[in-house]
Amino acid sequence: MKLYYDKRAKDPIYYVQQGFRNGKKTTTKNVAKIGKHSDLLMITEDPLSYAREQIQKYNEELKNNKVSMEVIIDFDEKIKSSHDLVSSSNQVNIGYFILQKLYHDLNLGSFFKKVTAD
């Protein structure tokens, strides 16, 4: 996260921005409004340093909420076949085989040849 404010304005408004990447494009979004420069002067003498402290707090909070996960995959290990109903390795193209059996049992290929020949 980063601090954004208009440096040319007389009374800038401080925002917390977060950057996002969508493919090759990058964009930022205002996550929170810290406050106007004049309002922050009532709280502290240096509003810019106060805003930077708030950004550091947001960054620490973001780091603490992230969970790291490490997955170790051994590509040499063979996957054992299972008899579970949910196993995707045993259920590949079952619907195709059922339709193929019906197609051959009903002789649909020869039927369509006769119909289109007339």
mmCIF file of N, CA and C in Angstrom, residues 2-107:
data_model
loop_
_atom_site.group_PDB
_atom_site.id
_atom_site.type_symbol
_atom_site.label_atom_id
_atom_site.label_comp_id
_atom_site.label_asym_id
_atom_site.label_seq_id
_atom_site.Cartn_x
_atom_site.Cartn_y
_atom_site.Cartn_z
ATOM 1 N N LYS A 2 0.334 2.302 -0.520
ATOM 2 C CA LYS A 2 1.123 3.523 -0.613
ATOM 3 C C LYS A 2 0.263 4.730 -0.277
ATOM 4 N N LEU A 3 0.957 5.817 -0.022
ATOM 5 C CA LEU A 3 0.305 7.080 0.307
ATOM 6 C C LEU A 3 0.102 7.876 -0.971
ATOM 7 N N TYR A 4 -1.093 8.438 -1.139
ATOM 8 C CA TYR A 4 -1.376 9.292 -2.282
ATOM 9 C C TYR A 4 -1.989 10.591 -1.781
ATOM 10 N N TYR A 5 -1.498 11.685 -2.317
ATOM 11 C CA TYR A 5 -2.099 13.001 -2.081
ATOM 12 C C TYR A 5 -1.660 13.922 -3.206
ATOM 13 N N ASP A 6 -2.459 14.941 -3.478
ATOM 14 C CA ASP A 6 -2.142 15.911 -4.523
ATOM 15 C C ASP A 6 -1.176 16.935 -3.940
ATOM 16 N N LYS A 7 0.050 16.907 -4.418
ATOM 17 C CA LYS A 7 1.096 17.764 -3.861
ATOM 18 C C LYS A 7 0.889 19.241 -4.208
ATOM 19 N N ARG A 8 0.124 19.529 -5.253
ATOM 20 C CA ARG A 8 -0.085 20.912 -5.683
ATOM 21 C C ARG A 8 -1.258 21.583 -4.969
ATOM 22 N N ALA A 9 -2.106 20.793 -4.311
ATOM 23 C CA ALA A 9 -3.293 21.357 -3.664
ATOM 24 C C ALA A 9 -2.903 22.107 -2.386
ATOM 25 N N LYS A 10 -3.697 23.129 -2.055
ATOM 26 C CA LYS A 10 -3.442 23.893 -0.831
ATOM 27 C C LYS A 10 -3.793 23.072 0.406
ATOM 28 N N ASP A 11 -4.885 22.330 0.321
ATOM 29 C CA ASP A 11 -5.344 21.500 1.439
ATOM 30 C C ASP A 11 -5.530 20.064 0.926
ATOM 31 N N PRO A 12 -4.426 19.306 0.753
ATOM 32 C CA PRO A 12 -4.550 17.972 0.146
ATOM 33 C C PRO A 12 -5.260 16.978 1.056
ATOM 34 N N ILE A 13 -5.866 15.998 0.417
ATOM 35 C CA ILE A 13 -6.507 14.891 1.127
ATOM 36 C C ILE A 13 -5.592 13.684 0.982
ATOM 37 N N TYR A 14 -5.291 13.024 2.097
ATOM 38 C CA TYR A 14 -4.391 11.870 2.107
ATOM 39 C C TYR A 14 -5.211 10.587 1.978
ATOM 40 N N TYR A 15 -4.775 9.713 1.053
ATOM 41 C CA TYR A 15 -5.455 8.443 0.801
ATOM 42 C C TYR A 15 -4.471 7.285 0.936
ATOM 43 N N VAL A 16 -5.003 6.124 1.306
ATOM 44 C CA VAL A 16 -4.248 4.875 1.281
ATOM 45 C C VAL A 16 -4.621 4.181 -0.016
ATOM 46 N N GLN A 17 -3.620 3.903 -0.859
ATOM 47 C CA GLN A 17 -3.875 3.254 -2.142
ATOM 48 C C GLN A 17 -3.214 1.887 -2.179
ATOM 49 N N GLN A 18 -3.892 0.971 -2.871
ATOM 50 C CA GLN A 18 -3.342 -0.365 -3.068
ATOM 51 C C GLN A 18 -3.242 -0.615 -4.567
ATOM 52 N N GLY A 19 -2.110 -1.146 -5.008
ATOM 53 C CA GLY A 19 -1.885 -1.414 -6.423
ATOM 54 C C GLY A 19 -2.337 -2.810 -6.799
ATOM 55 N N PHE A 20 -2.901 -2.938 -7.999
ATOM 56 C CA PHE A 20 -3.362 -4.218 -8.523
ATOM 57 C C PHE A 20 -2.793 -4.406 -9.918
ATOM 58 N N ARG A 21 -2.583 -5.649 -10.302
ATOM 59 C CA ARG A 21 -2.139 -5.968 -11.651
ATOM 60 C C ARG A 21 -3.190 -6.856 -12.287
ATOM 61 N N ASN A 22 -3.672 -6.421 -13.464
ATOM 62 C CA ASN A 22 -4.643 -7.193 -14.227
ATOM 63 C C ASN A 22 -4.007 -7.478 -15.581
ATOM 64 N N GLY A 23 -3.374 -8.644 -15.703
ATOM 65 C CA GLY A 23 -2.651 -8.960 -16.923
ATOM 66 C C GLY A 23 -1.426 -8.073 -17.023
ATOM 67 N N LYS A 24 -1.338 -7.286 -18.091
ATOM 68 C CA LYS A 24 -0.205 -6.382 -18.264
ATOM 69 C C LYS A 24 -0.487 -4.994 -17.702
ATOM 70 N N LYS A 25 -1.734 -4.706 -17.376
ATOM 71 C CA LYS A 25 -2.106 -3.383 -16.882
ATOM 72 C C LYS A 25 -2.023 -3.338 -15.359
ATOM 73 N N THR A 26 -1.617 -2.189 -14.846
ATOM 74 C CA THR A 26 -1.617 -1.974 -13.405
ATOM 75 C C THR A 26 -2.560 -0.825 -13.088
ATOM 76 N N THR A 27 -3.182 -0.908 -11.936
ATOM 77 C CA THR A 27 -4.099 0.137 -11.503
ATOM 78 C C THR A 27 -4.024 0.252 -9.987
ATOM 79 N N THR A 28 -4.488 1.367 -9.463
ATOM 80 C CA THR A 28 -4.528 1.563 -8.016
ATOM 81 C C THR A 28 -5.958 1.859 -7.593
ATOM 82 N N LYS A 29 -6.236 1.527 -6.353
ATOM 83 C CA LYS A 29 -7.569 1.754 -5.803
ATOM 84 C C LYS A 29 -7.409 2.392 -4.430
ATOM 85 N N ASN A 30 -8.200 3.420 -4.172
ATOM 86 C CA ASN A 30 -8.183 4.044 -2.853
ATOM 87 C C ASN A 30 -8.864 3.112 -1.862
ATOM 88 N N VAL A 31 -8.108 2.668 -0.871
ATOM 89 C CA VAL A 31 -8.627 1.733 0.124
ATOM 90 C C VAL A 31 -9.229 2.485 1.304
ATOM 91 N N ALA A 32 -8.556 3.559 1.729
ATOM 92 C CA ALA A 32 -9.036 4.318 2.888
ATOM 93 C C ALA A 32 -8.643 5.785 2.732
ATOM 94 N N LYS A 33 -9.410 6.623 3.390
ATOM 95 C CA LYS A 33 -9.122 8.061 3.406
ATOM 96 C C LYS A 33 -8.567 8.395 4.784
ATOM 97 N N ILE A 34 -7.356 8.930 4.808
ATOM 98 C CA ILE A 34 -6.739 9.286 6.083
ATOM 99 C C ILE A 34 -7.301 10.609 6.584
ATOM 100 N N GLY A 35 -7.459 11.574 5.708
ATOM 101 C CA GLY A 35 -8.061 12.847 6.102
ATOM 102 C C GLY A 35 -7.463 14.019 5.347
ATOM 103 N N LYS A 36 -8.081 15.186 5.543
ATOM 104 C CA LYS A 36 -7.590 16.424 4.928
ATOM 105 C C LYS A 36 -6.408 16.954 5.730
ATOM 106 N N HIS A 37 -5.574 17.696 5.060
ATOM 107 C CA HIS A 37 -4.386 18.274 5.697
ATOM 108 C C HIS A 37 -4.786 19.186 6.862
ATOM 109 N N SER A 38 -5.806 20.009 6.649
ATOM 110 C CA SER A 38 -6.238 20.941 7.702
ATOM 111 C C SER A 38 -6.818 20.196 8.908
ATOM 112 N N ASP A 39 -7.536 19.094 8.658
ATOM 113 C CA ASP A 39 -8.093 18.310 9.768
ATOM 114 C C ASP A 39 -6.998 17.587 10.541
ATOM 115 N N LEU A 40 -5.975 17.114 9.820
ATOM 116 C CA LEU A 40 -4.883 16.403 10.479
ATOM 117 C C LEU A 40 -3.985 17.347 11.273
ATOM 118 N N LEU A 41 -3.982 18.630 10.913
ATOM 119 C CA LEU A 41 -3.207 19.607 11.691
ATOM 120 C C LEU A 41 -3.743 19.744 13.112
ATOM 121 N N MET A 42 -5.046 19.474 13.302
ATOM 122 C CA MET A 42 -5.634 19.518 14.649
ATOM 123 C C MET A 42 -5.156 18.342 15.493
ATOM 124 N N ILE A 43 -4.814 17.225 14.837
ATOM 125 C CA ILE A 43 -4.375 16.025 15.550
ATOM 126 C C ILE A 43 -2.872 16.064 15.812
ATOM 127 N N THR A 44 -2.104 16.443 14.802
ATOM 128 C CA THR A 44 -0.644 16.393 14.894
ATOM 129 C C THR A 44 -0.036 17.608 14.202
ATOM 130 N N GLU A 45 1.226 17.880 14.504
ATOM 131 C CA GLU A 45 1.904 19.020 13.891
ATOM 132 C C GLU A 45 2.344 18.721 12.463
ATOM 133 N N ASP A 46 2.697 17.461 12.180
ATOM 134 C CA ASP A 46 3.175 17.084 10.847
ATOM 135 C C ASP A 46 2.218 16.046 10.245
ATOM 136 N N PRO A 47 1.225 16.476 9.456
ATOM 137 C CA PRO A 47 0.254 15.541 8.889
ATOM 138 C C PRO A 47 0.865 14.527 7.923
ATOM 139 N N LEU A 48 1.921 14.918 7.212
ATOM 140 C CA LEU A 48 2.541 14.006 6.252
ATOM 141 C C LEU A 48 3.188 12.811 6.955
ATOM 142 N N SER A 49 3.901 13.056 8.047
ATOM 143 C CA SER A 49 4.512 11.945 8.785
ATOM 144 C C SER A 49 3.432 11.085 9.449
ATOM 145 N N TYR A 50 2.349 11.716 9.903
ATOM 146 C CA TYR A 50 1.230 10.959 10.474
ATOM 147 C C TYR A 50 0.613 10.037 9.421
ATOM 148 N N ALA A 51 0.445 10.550 8.200
ATOM 149 C CA ALA A 51 -0.121 9.739 7.119
ATOM 150 C C ALA A 51 0.810 8.581 6.774
ATOM 151 N N ARG A 52 2.118 8.834 6.770
ATOM 152 C CA ARG A 52 3.080 7.757 6.490
ATOM 153 C C ARG A 52 3.039 6.683 7.573
ATOM 154 N N GLU A 53 2.840 7.080 8.822
ATOM 155 C CA GLU A 53 2.700 6.107 9.910
ATOM 156 C C GLU A 53 1.455 5.244 9.706
ATOM 157 N N GLN A 54 0.378 5.873 9.259
ATOM 158 C CA GLN A 54 -0.850 5.119 8.990
ATOM 159 C C GLN A 54 -0.625 4.103 7.868
ATOM 160 N N ILE A 55 0.145 4.490 6.851
ATOM 161 C CA ILE A 55 0.463 3.576 5.750
ATOM 162 C C ILE A 55 1.263 2.390 6.280
ATOM 163 N N GLN A 56 2.221 2.647 7.168
ATOM 164 C CA GLN A 56 3.006 1.555 7.751
ATOM 165 C C GLN A 56 2.114 0.611 8.546
ATOM 166 N N LYS A 57 1.133 1.150 9.262
ATOM 167 C CA LYS A 57 0.200 0.303 10.013
ATOM 168 C C LYS A 57 -0.620 -0.573 9.070
ATOM 169 N N TYR A 58 -1.096 0.012 7.965
ATOM 170 C CA TYR A 58 -1.853 -0.767 6.981
ATOM 171 C C TYR A 58 -0.985 -1.872 6.375
ATOM 172 N N ASN A 59 0.273 -1.564 6.080
ATOM 173 C CA ASN A 59 1.166 -2.567 5.503
ATOM 174 C C ASN A 59 1.449 -3.702 6.482
ATOM 175 N N GLU A 60 1.655 -3.376 7.756
ATOM 176 C CA GLU A 60 1.874 -4.410 8.772
ATOM 177 C C GLU A 60 0.633 -5.285 8.929
ATOM 178 N N GLU A 61 -0.523 -4.659 8.922
ATOM 179 C CA GLU A 61 -1.781 -5.399 9.040
ATOM 180 C C GLU A 61 -1.960 -6.336 7.851
ATOM 181 N N LEU A 62 -1.598 -5.864 6.674
ATOM 182 C CA LEU A 62 -1.704 -6.685 5.471
ATOM 183 C C LEU A 62 -0.742 -7.867 5.529
ATOM 184 N N LYS A 63 0.472 -7.636 6.028
ATOM 185 C CA LYS A 63 1.451 -8.720 6.148
ATOM 186 C C LYS A 63 1.002 -9.764 7.162
ATOM 187 N N ASN A 64 0.400 -9.329 8.260
ATOM 188 C CA ASN A 64 -0.026 -10.258 9.309
ATOM 189 C C ASN A 64 -1.217 -11.101 8.886
ATOM 190 N N ASN A 65 -2.034 -10.615 7.959
ATOM 191 C CA ASN A 65 -3.206 -11.367 7.523
ATOM 192 C C ASN A 65 -2.884 -12.379 6.434
ATOM 193 N N LYS A 66 -1.709 -12.290 5.834
ATOM 194 C CA LYS A 66 -1.349 -13.227 4.779
ATOM 195 C C LYS A 66 -0.902 -14.545 5.387
ATOM 196 N N VAL A 67 -1.256 -15.634 4.699
ATOM 197 C CA VAL A 67 -0.868 -16.967 5.131
ATOM 198 C C VAL A 67 0.040 -17.544 4.058
ATOM 199 N N SER A 68 1.193 -18.026 4.464
ATOM 200 C CA SER A 68 2.083 -18.640 3.482
ATOM 201 C C SER A 68 1.814 -20.142 3.450
ATOM 202 N N MET A 69 1.922 -20.709 2.256
ATOM 203 C CA MET A 69 1.643 -22.128 2.091
ATOM 204 C C MET A 69 2.717 -22.708 1.180
ATOM 205 N N GLU A 70 3.258 -23.835 1.582
ATOM 206 C CA GLU A 70 4.287 -24.484 0.783
ATOM 207 C C GLU A 70 3.818 -25.895 0.473
ATOM 208 N N VAL A 71 3.820 -26.229 -0.812
ATOM 209 C CA VAL A 71 3.390 -27.550 -1.254
ATOM 210 C C VAL A 71 4.578 -28.227 -1.913
ATOM 211 N N ILE A 72 4.896 -29.433 -1.464
ATOM 212 C CA ILE A 72 5.989 -30.199 -2.043
ATOM 213 C C ILE A 72 5.383 -31.316 -2.874
ATOM 214 N N ILE A 73 5.752 -31.354 -4.157
ATOM 215 C CA ILE A 73 5.211 -32.358 -5.070
ATOM 216 C C ILE A 73 6.359 -33.219 -5.569
ATOM 217 N N ASP A 74 6.202 -34.531 -5.435
ATOM 218 C CA ASP A 74 7.187 -35.473 -5.950
ATOM 219 C C ASP A 74 6.635 -36.048 -7.245
ATOM 220 N N PHE A 75 7.209 -35.647 -8.379
ATOM 221 C CA PHE A 75 6.709 -36.088 -9.673
ATOM 222 C C PHE A 75 7.093 -37.529 -9.987
ATOM 223 N N ASP A 76 8.021 -38.099 -9.231
ATOM 224 C CA ASP A 76 8.402 -39.497 -9.435
ATOM 225 C C ASP A 76 7.437 -40.457 -8.747
ATOM 226 N N GLU A 77 6.639 -39.967 -7.826
ATOM 227 C CA GLU A 77 5.709 -40.817 -7.081
ATOM 228 C C GLU A 77 4.529 -41.201 -7.970
ATOM 229 N N LYS A 78 4.209 -42.487 -8.004
ATOM 230 C CA LYS A 78 3.094 -42.994 -8.805
ATOM 231 C C LYS A 78 1.793 -42.819 -8.021
ATOM 232 N N ILE A 79 0.745 -42.452 -8.720
ATOM 233 C CA ILE A 79 -0.568 -42.305 -8.094
ATOM 234 C C ILE A 79 -1.276 -43.643 -8.177
ATOM 235 N N LYS A 80 -1.755 -44.109 -7.049
ATOM 236 C CA LYS A 80 -2.421 -45.408 -6.997
ATOM 237 C C LYS A 80 -3.873 -45.275 -7.418
ATOM 238 N N SER A 81 -4.349 -46.282 -8.113
ATOM 239 C CA SER A 81 -5.746 -46.307 -8.524
ATOM 240 C C SER A 81 -6.616 -46.562 -7.304
ATOM 241 N N SER A 82 -7.769 -45.925 -7.254
ATOM 242 C CA SER A 82 -8.659 -46.106 -6.114
ATOM 243 C C SER A 82 -10.045 -46.496 -6.608
ATOM 244 N N HIS A 83 -10.820 -47.065 -5.718
ATOM 245 C CA HIS A 83 -12.180 -47.478 -6.044
ATOM 246 C C HIS A 83 -13.207 -46.489 -5.507
ATOM 247 N N ASP A 84 -12.772 -45.304 -5.141
ATOM 248 C CA ASP A 84 -13.684 -44.281 -4.644
ATOM 249 C C ASP A 84 -14.575 -43.781 -5.774
ATOM 250 N N LEU A 85 -15.803 -43.411 -5.423
ATOM 251 C CA LEU A 85 -16.723 -42.881 -6.422
ATOM 252 C C LEU A 85 -16.297 -41.500 -6.908
ATOM 253 N N VAL A 86 -15.534 -40.789 -6.106
ATOM 254 C CA VAL A 86 -15.167 -39.431 -6.430
ATOM 255 C C VAL A 86 -13.867 -39.345 -7.228
ATOM 256 N N SER A 87 -13.198 -40.434 -7.395
ATOM 257 C CA SER A 87 -11.911 -40.418 -8.078
ATOM 258 C C SER A 87 -12.082 -39.985 -9.525
ATOM 259 N N SER A 88 -11.411 -38.928 -9.892
ATOM 260 C CA SER A 88 -11.549 -38.418 -11.256
ATOM 261 C C SER A 88 -10.745 -39.248 -12.243
ATOM 262 N N SER A 89 -9.712 -39.933 -11.778
ATOM 263 C CA SER A 89 -8.882 -40.702 -12.701
ATOM 264 C C SER A 89 -9.632 -41.912 -13.250
ATOM 265 N N ASN A 90 -10.588 -42.458 -12.503
ATOM 266 C CA ASN A 90 -11.348 -43.618 -12.966
ATOM 267 C C ASN A 90 -12.593 -43.225 -13.745
ATOM 268 N N GLN A 91 -13.001 -41.976 -13.694
ATOM 269 C CA GLN A 91 -14.261 -41.555 -14.283
ATOM 270 C C GLN A 91 -14.084 -40.789 -15.596
ATOM 271 N N VAL A 92 -12.953 -40.902 -16.247
ATOM 272 C CA VAL A 92 -12.672 -40.133 -17.456
ATOM 273 C C VAL A 92 -13.446 -40.703 -18.634
ATOM 274 N N ASN A 93 -14.183 -39.863 -19.341
ATOM 275 C CA ASN A 93 -14.884 -40.195 -20.583
ATOM 276 C C ASN A 93 -15.878 -41.353 -20.455
ATOM 277 N N ILE A 94 -16.474 -41.561 -19.325
ATOM 278 C CA ILE A 94 -17.459 -42.629 -19.152
ATOM 279 C C ILE A 94 -18.703 -42.325 -19.978
ATOM 280 N N GLY A 95 -19.125 -41.078 -20.001
ATOM 281 C CA GLY A 95 -20.307 -40.696 -20.777
ATOM 282 C C GLY A 95 -20.115 -40.954 -22.257
ATOM 283 N N TYR A 96 -18.917 -40.760 -22.759
ATOM 284 C CA TYR A 96 -18.632 -41.007 -24.168
ATOM 285 C C TYR A 96 -18.799 -42.488 -24.493
ATOM 286 N N PHE A 97 -18.322 -43.368 -23.624
ATOM 287 C CA PHE A 97 -18.416 -44.808 -23.887
ATOM 288 C C PHE A 97 -19.864 -45.286 -23.890
ATOM 289 N N ILE A 98 -20.696 -44.711 -23.041
ATOM 290 C CA ILE A 98 -22.114 -45.092 -23.006
ATOM 291 C C ILE A 98 -22.792 -44.673 -24.301
ATOM 292 N N LEU A 99 -22.531 -43.456 -24.750
ATOM 293 C CA LEU A 99 -23.130 -42.992 -26.003
ATOM 294 C C LEU A 99 -22.598 -43.775 -27.205
ATOM 295 N N GLN A 100 -21.343 -44.135 -27.179
ATOM 296 C CA GLN A 100 -20.763 -44.915 -28.270
ATOM 297 C C GLN A 100 -21.411 -46.296 -28.339
ATOM 298 N N LYS A 101 -21.664 -46.919 -27.197
ATOM 299 C CA LYS A 101 -22.310 -48.243 -27.153
ATOM 300 C C LYS A 101 -23.723 -48.155 -27.724
ATOM 301 N N LEU A 102 -24.481 -47.123 -27.334
ATOM 302 C CA LEU A 102 -25.832 -46.947 -27.872
ATOM 303 C C LEU A 102 -25.797 -46.708 -29.378
ATOM 304 N N TYR A 103 -24.857 -45.939 -29.847
ATOM 305 C CA TYR A 103 -24.711 -45.631 -31.268
ATOM 306 C C TYR A 103 -24.507 -46.915 -32.073
ATOM 307 N N HIS A 104 -23.644 -47.797 -31.575
ATOM 308 C CA HIS A 104 -23.371 -49.047 -32.292
ATOM 309 C C HIS A 104 -24.508 -50.057 -32.144
ATOM 310 N N ASP A 105 -25.129 -50.138 -30.965
ATOM 311 C CA ASP A 105 -26.224 -51.097 -30.757
ATOM 312 C C ASP A 105 -27.443 -50.756 -31.609
ATOM 313 N N LEU A 106 -27.713 -49.486 -31.797
ATOM 314 C CA LEU A 106 -28.876 -49.075 -32.582
ATOM 315 C C LEU A 106 -28.559 -48.928 -34.072
ATOM 316 N N ASN A 107 -27.329 -49.170 -34.465
ATOM 317 C CA ASN A 107 -26.892 -49.030 -35.856
ATOM 318 C C ASN A 107 -27.274 -47.660 -36.422
#
